[in-house]
């Protein structure tokens, strides 16, 4: 991604990023995504188009950056008191969020990213938090959970006519827990 590393967290750079991200989110609520342009975003954010091009490179990278910011979790995954319950709560929420129109668009935007491993690291962090709660149960590995829960969910959302059902998701959780 074109975002420069080592920038101080805050200050003008952070204000520009937040302003541009807000402009993108607002414009995507009001317009078809195919009609949103860098000049529209710049005008809404109060910056010049060159600021956006300098920082993000192009519109697809900016949309991916906004999608990535939305994907970062606000809190720890739900703690239901059981590994199965935690995985079900996490997987159902992930399915619900990602199969929505904004979720599908977000996944498509993220496909344009130069560093797609970042999405895996976000999912890994969430699943690791769940797995770490139950060390005495010999929980499945995070990679196993990503392969059996996240991967089919994303594939069906992006490449099928219908997302997984909750029942199919629960069956995948049972399979993941059987090992």
GROMACS .gro file of N, CA and C in nm:
model
  537
    1UNK      N    1   0.085  -0.117   0.000
    1UNK     CA    2   0.000   0.000   0.000
    1UNK      C    3   0.089   0.123   0.000
    2UNK      N    4   0.040   0.234  -0.042
    2UNK     CA    5   0.120   0.354  -0.060
    2UNK      C    6   0.134   0.438   0.066
    3UNK      N    7   0.076   0.395   0.177
    3UNK     CA    8   0.084   0.474   0.298
    3UNK      C    9   0.225   0.467   0.352
    4UNK      N   10   0.280   0.582   0.388
    4UNK     CA   11   0.419   0.588   0.434
    4UNK      C   12   0.430   0.542   0.578
    5UNK      N   13   0.529   0.454   0.603
    5UNK     CA   14   0.554   0.405   0.738
    5UNK      C   15   0.630   0.512   0.815
    6UNK      N   16   0.625   0.507   0.944
    6UNK     CA   17   0.703   0.596   1.028
    6UNK      C   18   0.640   0.732   1.052
    7UNK      N   19   0.519   0.752   1.001
    7UNK     CA   20   0.454   0.880   1.026
    7UNK      C   21   0.407   0.883   1.170
    8UNK      N   22   0.414   0.999   1.230
    8UNK     CA   23   0.371   1.007   1.370
    8UNK      C   24   0.220   0.987   1.378
    9UNK      N   25   0.175   0.915   1.482
    9UNK     CA   26   0.033   0.889   1.495
    9UNK      C   27  -0.041   1.012   1.545
   10UNK      N   28  -0.101   1.083   1.462
   10UNK     CA   29  -0.169   1.206   1.501
   10UNK      C   30  -0.120   1.318   1.412
   11UNK      N   31  -0.149   1.436   1.448
   11UNK     CA   32  -0.105   1.550   1.368
   11UNK      C   33  -0.179   1.560   1.237
   12UNK      N   34  -0.120   1.635   1.147
   12UNK     CA   35  -0.184   1.664   1.018
   12UNK      C   36  -0.209   1.537   0.938
   13UNK      N   37  -0.114   1.445   0.936
   13UNK     CA   38  -0.129   1.324   0.858
   13UNK      C   39  -0.252   1.243   0.902
   14UNK      N   40  -0.270   1.229   1.033
   14UNK     CA   41  -0.385   1.155   1.084
   14UNK      C   42  -0.515   1.228   1.053
   15UNK      N   43  -0.513   1.361   1.062
   15UNK     CA   44  -0.634   1.439   1.031
   15UNK      C   45  -0.671   1.425   0.884
   16UNK      N   46  -0.572   1.427   0.796
   16UNK     CA   47  -0.598   1.409   0.652
   16UNK      C   48  -0.656   1.270   0.628
   17UNK      N   49  -0.595   1.168   0.686
   17UNK     CA   50  -0.644   1.032   0.667
   17UNK      C   51  -0.788   1.019   0.714
   18UNK      N   52  -0.819   1.068   0.832
   18UNK     CA   53  -0.955   1.057   0.885
   18UNK      C   54  -1.053   1.135   0.798
   19UNK      N   55  -1.014   1.253   0.753
   19UNK     CA   56  -1.101   1.333   0.669
   19UNK      C   57  -1.130   1.263   0.536
   20UNK      N   58  -1.027   1.206   0.477
   20UNK     CA   59  -1.044   1.136   0.348
   20UNK      C   60  -1.126   1.008   0.370
   21UNK      N   61  -1.097   0.933   0.474
   21UNK     CA   62  -1.175   0.812   0.502
   21UNK      C   63  -1.322   0.846   0.524
   22UNK      N   64  -1.350   0.950   0.601
   22UNK     CA   65  -1.488   0.992   0.624
   22UNK      C   66  -1.556   1.031   0.494
   23UNK      N   67  -1.484   1.104   0.409
   23UNK     CA   68  -1.540   1.145   0.280
   23UNK      C   69  -1.575   1.023   0.195
   24UNK      N   70  -1.487   0.924   0.194
   24UNK     CA   71  -1.514   0.802   0.117
   24UNK      C   72  -1.639   0.732   0.171
   25UNK      N   73  -1.646   0.713   0.301
   25UNK     CA   74  -1.761   0.645   0.360
   25UNK      C   75  -1.891   0.719   0.328
   26UNK      N   76  -1.890   0.851   0.342
   26UNK     CA   77  -2.009   0.931   0.314
   26UNK      C   78  -2.049   0.922   0.167
   27UNK      N   79  -1.952   0.933   0.078
   27UNK     CA   80  -1.982   0.928  -0.065
   27UNK      C   81  -2.035   0.792  -0.106
   28UNK      N   82  -1.982   0.686  -0.047
   28UNK     CA   83  -2.029   0.552  -0.081
   28UNK      C   84  -2.171   0.527  -0.030
   29UNK      N   85  -2.212   0.600   0.072
   29UNK     CA   86  -2.351   0.590   0.119
   29UNK      C   87  -2.447   0.660   0.023
   30UNK      N   88  -2.400   0.768  -0.041
   30UNK     CA   89  -2.487   0.852  -0.124
   30UNK      C   90  -2.479   0.823  -0.274
   31UNK      N   91  -2.372   0.755  -0.319
   31UNK     CA   92  -2.350   0.737  -0.463
   31UNK      C   93  -2.315   0.592  -0.495
   32UNK      N   94  -2.338   0.554  -0.620
   32UNK     CA   95  -2.289   0.425  -0.668
   32UNK      C   96  -2.137   0.429  -0.663
   33UNK      N   97  -2.075   0.319  -0.623
   33UNK     CA   98  -1.930   0.319  -0.609
   33UNK      C   99  -1.860   0.348  -0.741
   34UNK      N  100  -1.919   0.308  -0.854
   34UNK     CA  101  -1.856   0.334  -0.983
   34UNK      C  102  -1.855   0.482  -1.018
   35UNK      N  103  -1.938   0.562  -0.951
   35UNK     CA  104  -1.941   0.706  -0.982
   35UNK      C  105  -1.854   0.788  -0.888
   36UNK      N  106  -1.799   0.727  -0.784
   36UNK     CA  107  -1.715   0.800  -0.689
   36UNK      C  108  -1.575   0.817  -0.750
   37UNK      N  109  -1.527   0.942  -0.746
   37UNK     CA  110  -1.397   0.973  -0.804
   37UNK      C  111  -1.305   1.038  -0.700
   38UNK      N  112  -1.177   1.039  -0.732
   38UNK     CA  113  -1.081   1.105  -0.643
   38UNK      C  114  -1.114   1.253  -0.627
   39UNK      N  115  -1.146   1.327  -0.734
   39UNK     CA  116  -1.181   1.469  -0.714
   39UNK      C  117  -1.303   1.488  -0.623
   40UNK      N  118  -1.403   1.398  -0.632
   40UNK     CA  119  -1.519   1.408  -0.543
   40UNK      C  120  -1.477   1.388  -0.398
   41UNK      N  121  -1.393   1.288  -0.375
   41UNK     CA  122  -1.346   1.258  -0.240
   41UNK      C  123  -1.265   1.375  -0.186
   42UNK      N  124  -1.176   1.428  -0.270
   42UNK     CA  125  -1.092   1.539  -0.227
   42UNK      C  126  -1.177   1.661  -0.189
   43UNK      N  127  -1.277   1.691  -0.271
   43UNK     CA  128  -1.363   1.806  -0.242
   43UNK      C  129  -1.437   1.786  -0.110
   44UNK      N  130  -1.489   1.668  -0.088
   44UNK     CA  131  -1.562   1.638   0.037
   44UNK      C  132  -1.469   1.643   0.157
   45UNK      N  133  -1.344   1.597   0.139
   45UNK     CA  134  -1.248   1.591   0.250
   45UNK      C  135  -1.178   1.724   0.275
   46UNK      N  136  -1.188   1.815   0.180
   46UNK     CA  137  -1.120   1.944   0.196
   46UNK      C  138  -0.971   1.936   0.168
   47UNK      N  139  -0.931   1.845   0.080
   47UNK     CA  140  -0.791   1.833   0.040
   47UNK      C  141  -0.784   1.839  -0.112
   48UNK      N  142  -0.663   1.845  -0.165
   48UNK     CA  143  -0.649   1.845  -0.311
   48UNK      C  144  -0.640   1.700  -0.360
   49UNK      N  145  -0.681   1.675  -0.485
   49UNK     CA  146  -0.665   1.540  -0.539
   49UNK      C  147  -0.520   1.491  -0.532
   50UNK      N  148  -0.426   1.582  -0.549
   50UNK     CA  149  -0.285   1.540  -0.544
   50UNK      C  150  -0.247   1.485  -0.406
   51UNK      N  151  -0.311   1.534  -0.301
   51UNK     CA  152  -0.287   1.479  -0.167
   51UNK      C  153  -0.327   1.332  -0.163
   52UNK      N  154  -0.441   1.302  -0.222
   52UNK     CA  155  -0.489   1.163  -0.224
   52UNK      C  156  -0.397   1.078  -0.310
   53UNK      N  157  -0.362   1.125  -0.428
   53UNK     CA  158  -0.274   1.046  -0.515
   53UNK      C  159  -0.137   1.025  -0.452
   54UNK      N  160  -0.087   1.127  -0.385
   54UNK     CA  161   0.046   1.116  -0.322
   54UNK      C  162   0.043   1.013  -0.208
   55UNK      N  163  -0.064   1.013  -0.132
   55UNK     CA  164  -0.071   0.924  -0.015
   55UNK      C  165  -0.116   0.782  -0.050
   56UNK      N  166  -0.214   0.768  -0.139
   56UNK     CA  167  -0.270   0.636  -0.168
   56UNK      C  168  -0.235   0.584  -0.307
   57UNK      N  169  -0.195   0.669  -0.399
   57UNK     CA  170  -0.160   0.622  -0.532
   57UNK      C  171  -0.276   0.623  -0.629
   58UNK      N  172  -0.382   0.552  -0.597
   58UNK     CA  173  -0.501   0.554  -0.683
   58UNK      C  174  -0.625   0.520  -0.601
   59UNK      N  175  -0.740   0.528  -0.666
   59UNK     CA  176  -0.867   0.510  -0.598
   59UNK      C  177  -0.882   0.370  -0.540
   60UNK      N  178  -0.837   0.267  -0.611
   60UNK     CA  179  -0.854   0.131  -0.560
   60UNK      C  180  -0.778   0.109  -0.431
   61UNK      N  181  -0.659   0.165  -0.419
   61UNK     CA  182  -0.581   0.152  -0.296
   61UNK      C  183  -0.649   0.229  -0.183
   62UNK      N  184  -0.702   0.346  -0.212
   62UNK     CA  185  -0.775   0.423  -0.110
   62UNK      C  186  -0.897   0.346  -0.062
   63UNK      N  187  -0.976   0.290  -0.154
   63UNK     CA  188  -1.094   0.213  -0.115
   63UNK      C  189  -1.054   0.093  -0.030
   64UNK      N  190  -0.944   0.028  -0.066
   64UNK     CA  191  -0.896  -0.085   0.013
   64UNK      C  192  -0.853  -0.040   0.152
   65UNK      N  193  -0.789   0.075   0.162
   65UNK     CA  194  -0.745   0.127   0.292
   65UNK      C  195  -0.866   0.157   0.381
   66UNK      N  196  -0.970   0.215   0.324
   66UNK     CA  197  -1.091   0.244   0.399
   66UNK      C  198  -1.157   0.112   0.443
   67UNK      N  199  -1.161   0.016   0.353
   67UNK     CA  200  -1.218  -0.115   0.387
   67UNK      C  201  -1.140  -0.181   0.499
   68UNK      N  202  -1.010  -0.172   0.493
   68UNK     CA  203  -0.924  -0.232   0.596
   68UNK      C  204  -0.949  -0.167   0.731
   69UNK      N  205  -0.964  -0.036   0.731
   69UNK     CA  206  -0.992   0.035   0.857
   69UNK      C  207  -1.124  -0.011   0.916
   70UNK      N  208  -1.223  -0.037   0.831
   70UNK     CA  209  -1.353  -0.085   0.878
   70UNK      C  210  -1.344  -0.229   0.928
   71UNK      N  211  -1.248  -0.304   0.877
   71UNK     CA  212  -1.236  -0.444   0.914
   71UNK      C  213  -1.172  -0.465   1.050
   72UNK      N  214  -1.093  -0.368   1.094
   72UNK     CA  215  -1.028  -0.383   1.225
   72UNK      C  216  -1.133  -0.391   1.334
   73UNK      N  217  -1.121  -0.491   1.421
   73UNK     CA  218  -1.224  -0.508   1.523
   73UNK      C  219  -1.222  -0.397   1.627
   74UNK      N  220  -1.340  -0.362   1.675
   74UNK     CA  221  -1.354  -0.261   1.780
   74UNK      C  222  -1.335  -0.320   1.918
   75UNK      N  223  -1.355  -0.452   1.929
   75UNK     CA  224  -1.348  -0.517   2.060
   75UNK      C  225  -1.305  -0.662   2.043
   76UNK      N  226  -1.282  -0.726   2.155
   76UNK     CA  227  -1.249  -0.869   2.156
   76UNK      C  228  -1.371  -0.948   2.106
   77UNK      N  229  -1.347  -1.068   2.050
   77UNK     CA  230  -1.461  -1.151   2.013
   77UNK      C  231  -1.545  -1.187   2.136
   78UNK      N  232  -1.671  -1.214   2.114
   78UNK     CA  233  -1.764  -1.247   2.223
   78UNK      C  234  -1.713  -1.367   2.303
   79UNK      N  235  -1.731  -1.359   2.433
   79UNK     CA  236  -1.693  -1.469   2.522
   79UNK      C  237  -1.822  -1.529   2.577
   80UNK      N  238  -1.859  -1.646   2.521
   80UNK     CA  239  -1.984  -1.712   2.560
   80UNK      C  240  -1.962  -1.814   2.671
   81UNK      N  241  -1.836  -1.842   2.701
   81UNK     CA  242  -1.806  -1.940   2.804
   81UNK      C  243  -1.768  -2.076   2.750
   82UNK      N  244  -1.777  -2.094   2.617
   82UNK     CA  245  -1.734  -2.221   2.558
   82UNK      C  246  -1.667  -2.194   2.424
   83UNK      N  247  -1.574  -2.281   2.388
   83UNK     CA  248  -1.505  -2.267   2.259
   83UNK      C  249  -1.604  -2.273   2.145
   84UNK      N  250  -1.693  -2.372   2.148
   84UNK     CA  251  -1.793  -2.386   2.041
   84UNK      C  252  -1.880  -2.260   2.033
   85UNK      N  253  -1.926  -2.212   2.147
   85UNK     CA  254  -2.010  -2.092   2.148
   85UNK      C  255  -1.938  -1.969   2.098
   86UNK      N  256  -1.812  -1.953   2.140
   86UNK     CA  257  -1.733  -1.839   2.092
   86UNK      C  258  -1.712  -1.845   1.941
   87UNK      N  259  -1.681  -1.965   1.891
   87UNK     CA  260  -1.660  -1.980   1.747
   87UNK      C  261  -1.790  -1.955   1.671
   88UNK      N  262  -1.901  -2.004   1.724
   88UNK     CA  263  -2.029  -1.979   1.658
   88UNK      C  264  -2.063  -1.831   1.656
   89UNK      N  265  -2.043  -1.762   1.768
   89UNK     CA  266  -2.072  -1.619   1.773
   89UNK      C  267  -1.984  -1.543   1.676
   90UNK      N  268  -1.854  -1.576   1.674
   90UNK     CA  269  -1.762  -1.507   1.583
   90UNK      C  270  -1.800  -1.535   1.438
   91UNK      N  271  -1.820  -1.663   1.404
   91UNK     CA  272  -1.847  -1.700   1.265
   91UNK      C  273  -1.980  -1.643   1.215
   92UNK      N  274  -2.081  -1.643   1.300
   92UNK     CA  275  -2.211  -1.587   1.260
   92UNK      C  276  -2.200  -1.437   1.237
   93UNK      N  277  -2.128  -1.368   1.323
   93UNK     CA  278  -2.111  -1.223   1.304
   93UNK      C  279  -2.032  -1.196   1.177
   94UNK      N  280  -1.925  -1.273   1.154
   94UNK     CA  281  -1.843  -1.255   1.033
   94UNK      C  282  -1.926  -1.280   0.908
   95UNK      N  283  -2.003  -1.388   0.907
   95UNK     CA  284  -2.091  -1.419   0.794
   95UNK      C  285  -2.190  -1.306   0.771
   96UNK      N  286  -2.254  -1.260   0.878
   96UNK     CA  287  -2.354  -1.154   0.866
   96UNK      C  288  -2.293  -1.025   0.811
   97UNK      N  289  -2.179  -0.985   0.866
   97UNK     CA  290  -2.116  -0.859   0.823
   97UNK      C  291  -2.064  -0.869   0.679
   98UNK      N  292  -1.996  -0.979   0.647
   98UNK     CA  293  -1.933  -0.989   0.516
   98UNK      C  294  -2.031  -1.020   0.404
   99UNK      N  295  -2.145  -1.083   0.434
   99UNK     CA  296  -2.241  -1.113   0.328
   99UNK      C  297  -2.335  -0.996   0.299
  100UNK      N  298  -2.326  -0.890   0.378
  100UNK     CA  299  -2.405  -0.770   0.349
  100UNK      C  300  -2.344  -0.700   0.226
  101UNK      N  301  -2.420  -0.612   0.167
  101UNK     CA  302  -2.368  -0.538   0.049
  101UNK      C  303  -2.241  -0.461   0.083
  102UNK      N  304  -2.237  -0.386   0.195
  102UNK     CA  305  -2.112  -0.318   0.229
  102UNK      C  306  -1.998  -0.417   0.256
  103UNK      N  307  -2.029  -0.531   0.315
  103UNK     CA  308  -1.926  -0.631   0.342
  103UNK      C  309  -1.868  -0.689   0.213
  104UNK      N  310  -1.956  -0.722   0.118
  104UNK     CA  311  -1.908  -0.775  -0.012
  104UNK      C  312  -1.823  -0.670  -0.083
  105UNK      N  313  -1.869  -0.546  -0.082
  105UNK     CA  314  -1.790  -0.440  -0.145
  105UNK      C  315  -1.655  -0.424  -0.076
  106UNK      N  316  -1.654  -0.434   0.056
  106UNK     CA  317  -1.530  -0.422   0.131
  106UNK      C  318  -1.434  -0.533   0.090
  107UNK      N  319  -1.483  -0.656   0.079
  107UNK     CA  320  -1.395  -0.767   0.039
  107UNK      C  321  -1.342  -0.747  -0.102
  108UNK      N  322  -1.424  -0.697  -0.190
  108UNK     CA  323  -1.377  -0.671  -0.327
  108UNK      C  324  -1.270  -0.562  -0.327
  109UNK      N  325  -1.289  -0.459  -0.246
  109UNK     CA  326  -1.189  -0.353  -0.236
  109UNK      C  327  -1.058  -0.409  -0.181
  110UNK      N  328  -1.069  -0.496  -0.083
  110UNK     CA  329  -0.948  -0.552  -0.021
  110UNK      C  330  -0.871  -0.640  -0.118
  111UNK      N  331  -0.937  -0.697  -0.218
  111UNK     CA  332  -0.867  -0.778  -0.317
  111UNK      C  333  -0.766  -0.695  -0.396
  112UNK      N  334  -0.782  -0.565  -0.398
  112UNK     CA  335  -0.691  -0.476  -0.471
  112UNK      C  336  -0.565  -0.443  -0.392
  113UNK      N  337  -0.560  -0.485  -0.268
  113UNK     CA  338  -0.447  -0.447  -0.183
  113UNK      C  339  -0.319  -0.517  -0.223
  114UNK      N  340  -0.209  -0.448  -0.202
  114UNK     CA  341  -0.078  -0.503  -0.230
  114UNK      C  342  -0.038  -0.602  -0.121
  115UNK      N  343  -0.085  -0.582   0.001
  115UNK     CA  344  -0.049  -0.668   0.113
  115UNK      C  345  -0.172  -0.740   0.168
  116UNK      N  346  -0.222  -0.842   0.096
  116UNK     CA  347  -0.344  -0.908   0.140
  116UNK      C  348  -0.327  -0.986   0.270
  117UNK      N  349  -0.206  -1.019   0.310
  117UNK     CA  350  -0.183  -1.092   0.434
  117UNK      C  351  -0.233  -1.018   0.555
  118UNK      N  352  -0.255  -0.889   0.542
  118UNK     CA  353  -0.303  -0.810   0.655
  118UNK      C  354  -0.442  -0.856   0.698
  119UNK      N  355  -0.526  -0.893   0.603
  119UNK     CA  356  -0.660  -0.943   0.637
  119UNK      C  357  -0.650  -1.071   0.717
  120UNK      N  358  -0.560  -1.158   0.677
  120UNK     CA  359  -0.539  -1.284   0.751
  120UNK      C  360  -0.492  -1.254   0.892
  121UNK      N  361  -0.407  -1.154   0.907
  121UNK     CA  362  -0.357  -1.123   1.041
  121UNK      C  363  -0.470  -1.070   1.130
  122UNK      N  364  -0.564  -0.996   1.075
  122UNK     CA  365  -0.679  -0.948   1.153
  122UNK      C  366  -0.764  -1.067   1.197
  123UNK      N  367  -0.797  -1.156   1.103
  123UNK     CA  368  -0.877  -1.273   1.137
  123UNK      C  369  -0.802  -1.363   1.235
  124UNK      N  370  -0.673  -1.381   1.212
  124UNK     CA  371  -0.592  -1.465   1.301
  124UNK      C  372  -0.594  -1.411   1.443
  125UNK      N  373  -0.582  -1.280   1.457
  125UNK     CA  374  -0.585  -1.218   1.589
  125UNK      C  375  -0.716  -1.244   1.661
  126UNK      N  376  -0.827  -1.232   1.588
  126UNK     CA  377  -0.958  -1.256   1.650
  126UNK      C  378  -0.972  -1.402   1.692
  127UNK      N  379  -0.935  -1.494   1.603
  127UNK     CA  380  -0.948  -1.635   1.634
  127UNK      C  381  -0.850  -1.679   1.742
  128UNK      N  382  -0.730  -1.620   1.742
  128UNK     CA  383  -0.632  -1.653   1.846
  128UNK      C  384  -0.684  -1.613   1.983
  129UNK      N  385  -0.752  -1.499   1.990
  129UNK     CA  386  -0.810  -1.455   2.118
  129UNK      C  387  -0.911  -1.558   2.169
  130UNK      N  388  -0.989  -1.615   2.078
  130UNK     CA  389  -1.085  -1.718   2.118
  130UNK      C  390  -1.012  -1.844   2.162
  131UNK      N  391  -0.919  -1.892   2.081
  131UNK     CA  392  -0.845  -2.016   2.110
  131UNK      C  393  -0.771  -2.005   2.243
  132UNK      N  394  -0.712  -1.889   2.268
  132UNK     CA  395  -0.634  -1.869   2.392
  132UNK      C  396  -0.720  -1.881   2.518
  133UNK      N  397  -0.850  -1.862   2.506
  133UNK     CA  398  -0.939  -1.872   2.623
  133UNK      C  399  -0.955  -2.017   2.672
  134UNK      N  400  -0.924  -2.114   2.584
  134UNK     CA  401  -0.956  -2.253   2.614
  134UNK      C  402  -0.835  -2.345   2.595
  135UNK      N  403  -0.723  -2.316   2.659
  135UNK     CA  404  -0.603  -2.398   2.639
  135UNK      C  405  -0.620  -2.542   2.688
  136UNK      N  406  -0.706  -2.564   2.786
  136UNK     CA  407  -0.727  -2.698   2.841
  136UNK      C  408  -0.810  -2.788   2.750
  137UNK      N  409  -0.869  -2.731   2.645
  137UNK     CA  410  -0.953  -2.809   2.554
  137UNK      C  411  -0.880  -2.852   2.428
  138UNK      N  412  -0.750  -2.827   2.418
  138UNK     CA  413  -0.673  -2.858   2.296
  138UNK      C  414  -0.746  -2.806   2.173
  139UNK      N  415  -0.766  -2.675   2.167
  139UNK     CA  416  -0.843  -2.617   2.056
  139UNK      C  417  -0.769  -2.634   1.923
  140UNK      N  418  -0.844  -2.627   1.814
  140UNK     CA  419  -0.780  -2.635   1.682
  140UNK      C  420  -0.689  -2.514   1.660
  141UNK      N  421  -0.595  -2.528   1.568
  141UNK     CA  422  -0.506  -2.416   1.536
  141UNK      C  423  -0.583  -2.306   1.465
  142UNK      N  424  -0.531  -2.188   1.472
  142UNK     CA  425  -0.592  -2.074   1.404
  142UNK      C  426  -0.594  -2.097   1.253
  143UNK      N  427  -0.487  -2.151   1.197
  143UNK     CA  428  -0.486  -2.181   1.053
  143UNK      C  429  -0.598  -2.277   1.016
  144UNK      N  430  -0.619  -2.379   1.099
  144UNK     CA  431  -0.727  -2.476   1.076
  144UNK      C  432  -0.862  -2.405   1.075
  145UNK      N  433  -0.882  -2.314   1.169
  145UNK     CA  434  -1.008  -2.240   1.177
  145UNK      C  435  -1.026  -2.147   1.057
  146UNK      N  436  -0.920  -2.083   1.015
  146UNK     CA  437  -0.930  -1.996   0.896
  146UNK      C  438  -0.966  -2.080   0.774
  147UNK      N  439  -0.902  -2.196   0.759
  147UNK     CA  440  -0.929  -2.282   0.644
  147UNK      C  441  -1.072  -2.336   0.644
  148UNK      N  442  -1.125  -2.367   0.762
  148UNK     CA  443  -1.257  -2.429   0.768
  148UNK      C  444  -1.372  -2.331   0.791
  149UNK      N  445  -1.343  -2.211   0.843
  149UNK     CA  446  -1.451  -2.115   0.870
  149UNK      C  447  -1.444  -1.992   0.780
  150UNK      N  448  -1.333  -1.922   0.784
  150UNK     CA  449  -1.323  -1.796   0.709
  150UNK      C  450  -1.316  -1.820   0.558
  151UNK      N  451  -1.232  -1.915   0.515
  151UNK     CA  452  -1.213  -1.935   0.371
  151UNK      C  453  -1.342  -1.973   0.299
  152UNK      N  454  -1.419  -2.072   0.349
  152UNK     CA  455  -1.544  -2.102   0.279
  152UNK      C  456  -1.645  -1.987   0.284
  153UNK      N  457  -1.643  -1.913   0.394
  153UNK     CA  458  -1.735  -1.799   0.406
  153UNK      C  459  -1.704  -1.696   0.299
  154UNK      N  460  -1.578  -1.659   0.288
  154UNK     CA  461  -1.537  -1.559   0.189
  154UNK      C  462  -1.562  -1.610   0.047
  155UNK      N  463  -1.524  -1.735   0.020
  155UNK     CA  464  -1.543  -1.791  -0.114
  155UNK      C  465  -1.689  -1.786  -0.155
  156UNK      N  466  -1.778  -1.831  -0.067
  156UNK     CA  467  -1.919  -1.833  -0.102
  156UNK      C  468  -1.975  -1.693  -0.120
  157UNK      N  469  -1.929  -1.598  -0.039
  157UNK     CA  470  -1.979  -1.461  -0.053
  157UNK      C  471  -1.935  -1.401  -0.186
  158UNK      N  472  -1.810  -1.422  -0.221
  158UNK     CA  473  -1.756  -1.358  -0.342
  158UNK      C  474  -1.787  -1.433  -0.471
  159UNK      N  475  -1.797  -1.565  -0.466
  159UNK     CA  476  -1.800  -1.641  -0.591
  159UNK      C  477  -1.922  -1.730  -0.608
  160UNK      N  478  -2.017  -1.724  -0.519
  160UNK     CA  479  -2.136  -1.807  -0.529
  160UNK      C  480  -2.259  -1.719  -0.535
  161UNK      N  481  -2.370  -1.781  -0.567
  161UNK     CA  482  -2.494  -1.703  -0.573
  161UNK      C  483  -2.553  -1.679  -0.436
  162UNK      N  484  -2.507  -1.755  -0.335
  162UNK     CA  485  -2.560  -1.737  -0.200
  162UNK      C  486  -2.450  -1.763  -0.098
  163UNK      N  487  -2.450  -1.686   0.011
  163UNK     CA  488  -2.352  -1.712   0.117
  163UNK      C  489  -2.386  -1.842   0.189
  164UNK      N  490  -2.296  -1.886   0.275
  164UNK     CA  491  -2.324  -2.001   0.360
  164UNK      C  492  -2.447  -1.973   0.445
  165UNK      N  493  -2.520  -2.077   0.478
  165UNK     CA  494  -2.628  -2.061   0.574
  165UNK      C  495  -2.567  -2.077   0.714
  166UNK      N  496  -2.641  -2.036   0.814
  166UNK     CA  497  -2.594  -2.052   0.952
  166UNK      C  498  -2.577  -2.201   0.983
  167UNK      N  499  -2.666  -2.285   0.931
  167UNK     CA  500  -2.655  -2.429   0.954
  167UNK      C  501  -2.526  -2.484   0.892
  168UNK      N  502  -2.494  -2.442   0.770
  168UNK     CA  503  -2.368  -2.486   0.707
  168UNK      C  504  -2.247  -2.438   0.788
  169UNK      N  505  -2.257  -2.317   0.837
  169UNK     CA  506  -2.150  -2.262   0.920
  169UNK      C  507  -2.131  -2.343   1.048
  170UNK      N  508  -2.241  -2.381   1.112
  170UNK     CA  509  -2.233  -2.461   1.233
  170UNK      C  510  -2.173  -2.599   1.204
  171UNK      N  511  -2.205  -2.656   1.088
  171UNK     CA  512  -2.148  -2.785   1.048
  171UNK      C  513  -1.997  -2.772   1.030
  172UNK      N  514  -1.952  -2.661   0.973
  172UNK     CA  515  -1.808  -2.638   0.956
  172UNK      C  516  -1.739  -2.623   1.092
  173UNK      N  517  -1.806  -2.558   1.187
  173UNK     CA  518  -1.750  -2.544   1.321
  173UNK      C  519  -1.734  -2.682   1.385
  174UNK      N  520  -1.835  -2.767   1.370
  174UNK     CA  521  -1.827  -2.904   1.424
  174UNK      C  522  -1.710  -2.979   1.361
  175UNK      N  523  -1.694  -2.965   1.231
  175UNK     CA  524  -1.582  -3.029   1.161
  175UNK      C  525  -1.448  -2.977   1.215
  176UNK      N  526  -1.440  -2.846   1.235
  176UNK     CA  527  -1.316  -2.787   1.287
  176UNK      C  528  -1.284  -2.837   1.427
  177UNK      N  529  -1.387  -2.861   1.506
  177UNK     CA  530  -1.366  -2.905   1.644
  177UNK      C  531  -1.336  -3.055   1.655
  178UNK      N  532  -1.369  -3.133   1.553
  178UNK     CA  533  -1.345  -3.278   1.555
  178UNK      C  534  -1.198  -3.312   1.542
  179UNK      N  535  -1.131  -3.245   1.456
  179UNK     CA  536  -0.991  -3.272   1.421
  179UNK      C  537  -0.964  -3.416   1.437
   0.00000   0.00000   0.00000
